[in-house]
GROMACS .gro file of C-alpha atoms in nm:
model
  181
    1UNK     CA    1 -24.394  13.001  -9.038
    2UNK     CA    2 -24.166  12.861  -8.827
    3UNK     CA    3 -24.167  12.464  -8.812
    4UNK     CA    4 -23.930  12.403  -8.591
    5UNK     CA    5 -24.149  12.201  -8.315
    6UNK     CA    6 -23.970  12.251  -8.019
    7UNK     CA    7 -24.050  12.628  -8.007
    8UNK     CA    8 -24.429  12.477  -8.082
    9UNK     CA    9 -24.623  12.551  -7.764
   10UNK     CA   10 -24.818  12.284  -7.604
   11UNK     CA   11 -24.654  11.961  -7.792
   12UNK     CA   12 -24.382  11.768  -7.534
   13UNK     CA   13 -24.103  11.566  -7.617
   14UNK     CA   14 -24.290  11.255  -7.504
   15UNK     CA   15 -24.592  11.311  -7.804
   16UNK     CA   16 -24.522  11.032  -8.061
   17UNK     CA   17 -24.442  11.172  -8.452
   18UNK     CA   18 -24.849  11.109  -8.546
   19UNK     CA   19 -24.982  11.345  -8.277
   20UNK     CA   20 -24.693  11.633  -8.385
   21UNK     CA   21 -24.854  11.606  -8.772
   22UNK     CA   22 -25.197  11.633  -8.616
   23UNK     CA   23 -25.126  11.925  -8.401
   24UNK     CA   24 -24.896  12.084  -8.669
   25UNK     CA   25 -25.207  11.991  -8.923
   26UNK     CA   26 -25.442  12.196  -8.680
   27UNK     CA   27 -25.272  12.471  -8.603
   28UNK     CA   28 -25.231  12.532  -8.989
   29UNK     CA   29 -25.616  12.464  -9.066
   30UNK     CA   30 -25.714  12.706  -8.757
   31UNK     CA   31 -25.516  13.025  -8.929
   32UNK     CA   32 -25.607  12.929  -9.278
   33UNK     CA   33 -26.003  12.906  -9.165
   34UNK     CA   34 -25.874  13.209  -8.988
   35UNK     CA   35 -25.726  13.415  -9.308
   36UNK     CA   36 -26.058  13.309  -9.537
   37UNK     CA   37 -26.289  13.415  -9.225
   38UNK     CA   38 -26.151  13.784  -9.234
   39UNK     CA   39 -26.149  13.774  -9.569
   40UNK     CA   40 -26.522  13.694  -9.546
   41UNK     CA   41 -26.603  13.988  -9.286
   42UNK     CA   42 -26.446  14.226  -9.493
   43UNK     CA   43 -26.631  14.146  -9.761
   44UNK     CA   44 -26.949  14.148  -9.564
   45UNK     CA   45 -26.870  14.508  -9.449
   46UNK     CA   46 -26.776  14.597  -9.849
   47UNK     CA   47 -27.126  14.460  -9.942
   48UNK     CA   48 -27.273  14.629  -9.633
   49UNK     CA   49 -27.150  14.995  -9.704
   50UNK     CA   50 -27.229  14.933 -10.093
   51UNK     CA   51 -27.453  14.622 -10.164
   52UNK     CA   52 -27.587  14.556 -10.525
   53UNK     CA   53 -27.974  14.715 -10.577
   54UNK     CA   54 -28.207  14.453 -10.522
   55UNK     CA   55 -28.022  14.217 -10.328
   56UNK     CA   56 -27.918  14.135  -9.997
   57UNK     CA   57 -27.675  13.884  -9.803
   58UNK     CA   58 -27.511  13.829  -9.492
   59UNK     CA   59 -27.430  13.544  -9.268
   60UNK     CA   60 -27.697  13.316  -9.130
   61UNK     CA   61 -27.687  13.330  -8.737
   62UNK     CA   62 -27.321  13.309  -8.643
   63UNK     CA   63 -27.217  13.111  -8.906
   64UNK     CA   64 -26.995  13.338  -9.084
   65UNK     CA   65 -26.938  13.031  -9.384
   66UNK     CA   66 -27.301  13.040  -9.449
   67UNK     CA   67 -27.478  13.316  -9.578
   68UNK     CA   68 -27.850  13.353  -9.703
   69UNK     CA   69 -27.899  13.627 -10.014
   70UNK     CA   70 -28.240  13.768 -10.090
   71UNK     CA   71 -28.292  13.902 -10.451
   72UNK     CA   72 -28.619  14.120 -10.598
   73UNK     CA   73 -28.693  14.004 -10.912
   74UNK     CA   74 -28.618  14.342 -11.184
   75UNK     CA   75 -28.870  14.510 -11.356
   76UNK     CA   76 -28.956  14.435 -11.716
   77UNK     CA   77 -28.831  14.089 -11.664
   78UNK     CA   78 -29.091  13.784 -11.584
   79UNK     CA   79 -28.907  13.739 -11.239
   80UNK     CA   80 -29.066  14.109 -11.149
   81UNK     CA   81 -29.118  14.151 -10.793
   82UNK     CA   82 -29.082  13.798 -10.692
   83UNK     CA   83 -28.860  13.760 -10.403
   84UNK     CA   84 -28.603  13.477 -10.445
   85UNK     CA   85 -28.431  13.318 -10.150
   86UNK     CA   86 -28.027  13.204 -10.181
   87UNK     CA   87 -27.773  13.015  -9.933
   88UNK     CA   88 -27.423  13.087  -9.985
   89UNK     CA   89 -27.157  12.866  -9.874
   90UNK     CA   90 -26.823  12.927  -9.852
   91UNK     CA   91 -26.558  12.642  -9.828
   92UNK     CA   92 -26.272  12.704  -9.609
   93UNK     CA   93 -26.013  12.773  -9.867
   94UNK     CA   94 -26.213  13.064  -9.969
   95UNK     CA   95 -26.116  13.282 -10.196
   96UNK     CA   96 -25.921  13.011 -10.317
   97UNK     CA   97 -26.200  12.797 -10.436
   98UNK     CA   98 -26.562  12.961 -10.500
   99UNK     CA   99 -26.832  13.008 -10.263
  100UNK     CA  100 -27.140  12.721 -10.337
  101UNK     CA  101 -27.472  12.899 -10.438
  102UNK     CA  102 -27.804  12.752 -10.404
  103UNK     CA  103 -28.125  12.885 -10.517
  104UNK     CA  104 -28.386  12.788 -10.206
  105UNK     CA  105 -28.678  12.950 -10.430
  106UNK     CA  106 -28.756  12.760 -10.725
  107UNK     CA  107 -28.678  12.930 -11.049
  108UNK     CA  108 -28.765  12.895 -11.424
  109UNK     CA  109 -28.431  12.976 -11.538
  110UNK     CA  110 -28.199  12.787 -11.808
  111UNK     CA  111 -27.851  12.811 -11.535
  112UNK     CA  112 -28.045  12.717 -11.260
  113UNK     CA  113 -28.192  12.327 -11.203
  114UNK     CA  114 -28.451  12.189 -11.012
  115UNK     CA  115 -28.224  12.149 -10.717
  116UNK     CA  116 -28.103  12.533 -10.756
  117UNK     CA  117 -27.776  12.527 -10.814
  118UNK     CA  118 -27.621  12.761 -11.017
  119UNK     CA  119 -27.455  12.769 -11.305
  120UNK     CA  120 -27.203  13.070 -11.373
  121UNK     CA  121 -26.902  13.037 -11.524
  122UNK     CA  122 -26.710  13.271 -11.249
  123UNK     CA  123 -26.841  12.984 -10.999
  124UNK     CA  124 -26.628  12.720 -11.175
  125UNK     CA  125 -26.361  12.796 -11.419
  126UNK     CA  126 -26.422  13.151 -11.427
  127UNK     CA  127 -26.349  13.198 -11.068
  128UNK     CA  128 -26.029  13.414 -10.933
  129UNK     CA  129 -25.908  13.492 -10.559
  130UNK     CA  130 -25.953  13.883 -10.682
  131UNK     CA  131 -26.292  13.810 -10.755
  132UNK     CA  132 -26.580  13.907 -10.414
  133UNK     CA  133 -26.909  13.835 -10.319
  134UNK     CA  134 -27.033  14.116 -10.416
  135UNK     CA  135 -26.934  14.037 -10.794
  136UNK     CA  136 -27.106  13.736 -10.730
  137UNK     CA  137 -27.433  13.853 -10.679
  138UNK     CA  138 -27.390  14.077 -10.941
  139UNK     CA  139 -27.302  13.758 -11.171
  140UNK     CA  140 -27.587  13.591 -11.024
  141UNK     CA  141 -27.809  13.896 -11.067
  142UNK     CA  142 -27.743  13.905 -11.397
  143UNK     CA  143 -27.894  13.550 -11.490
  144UNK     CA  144 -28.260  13.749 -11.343
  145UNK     CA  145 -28.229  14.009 -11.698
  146UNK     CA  146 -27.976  13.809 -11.900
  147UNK     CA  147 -27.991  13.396 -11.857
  148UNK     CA  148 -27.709  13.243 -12.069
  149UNK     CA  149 -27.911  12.938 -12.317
  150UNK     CA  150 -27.553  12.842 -12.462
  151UNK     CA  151 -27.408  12.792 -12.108
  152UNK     CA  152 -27.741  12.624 -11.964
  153UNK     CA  153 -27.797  12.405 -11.705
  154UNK     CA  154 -28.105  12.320 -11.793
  155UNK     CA  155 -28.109  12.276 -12.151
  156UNK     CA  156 -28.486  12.235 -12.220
  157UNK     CA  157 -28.531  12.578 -12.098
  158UNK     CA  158 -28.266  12.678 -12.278
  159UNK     CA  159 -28.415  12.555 -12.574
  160UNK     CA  160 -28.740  12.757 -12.536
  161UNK     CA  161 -28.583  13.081 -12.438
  162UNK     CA  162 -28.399  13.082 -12.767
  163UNK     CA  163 -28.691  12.915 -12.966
  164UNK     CA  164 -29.018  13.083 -12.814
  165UNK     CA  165 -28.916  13.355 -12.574
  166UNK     CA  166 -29.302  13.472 -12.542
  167UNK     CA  167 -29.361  13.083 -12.415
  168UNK     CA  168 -29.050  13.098 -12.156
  169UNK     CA  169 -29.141  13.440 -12.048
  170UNK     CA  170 -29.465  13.346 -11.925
  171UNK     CA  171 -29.368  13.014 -11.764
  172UNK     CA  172 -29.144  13.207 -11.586
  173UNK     CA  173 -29.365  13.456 -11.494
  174UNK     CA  174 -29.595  13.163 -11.363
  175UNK     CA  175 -29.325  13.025 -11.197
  176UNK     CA  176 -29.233  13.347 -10.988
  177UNK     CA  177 -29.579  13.420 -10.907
  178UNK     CA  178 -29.650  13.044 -10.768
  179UNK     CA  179 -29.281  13.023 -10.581
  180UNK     CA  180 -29.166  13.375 -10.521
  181UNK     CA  181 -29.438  13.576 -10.378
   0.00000   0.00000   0.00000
């Protein structure tokens, strides 16, 4: 990029030093928002063309930053055919930084707490620039068949999936029947 300023369109001689940083500082957010927001639409037509079985997402309204995901509980787990409801946010350094994922649909699930955030290790340490939303919801898909007790969020449920997995089955099953259908 070039910085020198007096090439910069719209900023006169007469603007103080301040006002250059803030319209130097704008100009730099507007094409980095821009850069993660294509990155997001090609993603959305990736997931579009192939999305995960199960599982839905895409922007809500015309906010291309917020997305809502719908998941169908699978078969032959307790979650079975309970529909769960998700909001995806992604910051604007994305795919810097991870997208922030929200269970709306309460859950009975040790990496998810009563507020429904998520815990998943590619959402935190785990996560990588090469990584998509579509691995995401696979990630987050996972936790429906294969919830991760030594990771948990929720230790207590944690505790009784490992100890009693009859007991945690059916609480969840009670849970997706009263909150996901």
């Amino acid at each position: 990029m070039n910085m020198n300023h007096s090439s910069h369109t719209g900023i006169g001689t007469a603007r103080t030093s301040s006002s250059l940083a803030i319209a130097t500082s704008s100009a730099t957010t507007s094409s980095w928002v821009s850069s993660s927001g294509k990155r997001i639409q090609r993603e959305m037509m990736e997931l579009n063309t192939d999305p995960p079985p199960d599982c839905s997402a895409g922007p809500k309204g015309d906010n291309l930053y917020h997305w809502i995901s719908t998941f169908i509980g699978p078969p032959g787990t307790p979650y079975e055919d309970g529909i769960f409801f998700l909001d995806i946010i992604f910051p604007s350094e994305y795919p810097f930084e991870p997208p922030k994922v929200v269970f709306k649909t309460r859950i009975f699930n040790c990496n998810v707490d009563s507020s429904g955030n998520v815990h998943l290790g590619i959402l935190k340490d785990g996560w990588s620039p090469a990584l998509t939303i579509t691995k995401v919801l696979l990630a987050i898909k996972s936790i429906f068949t294969n919830p991760d007790p030594y990771n948990a969020l929720v230790p207590g449920i944690a505790h009784l999936y490992l100890a009693d997995r009859t007991k945690h089955d059916d609480l969840a099953a009670e849970w997706t029947l009263r909150f996901a259908k």
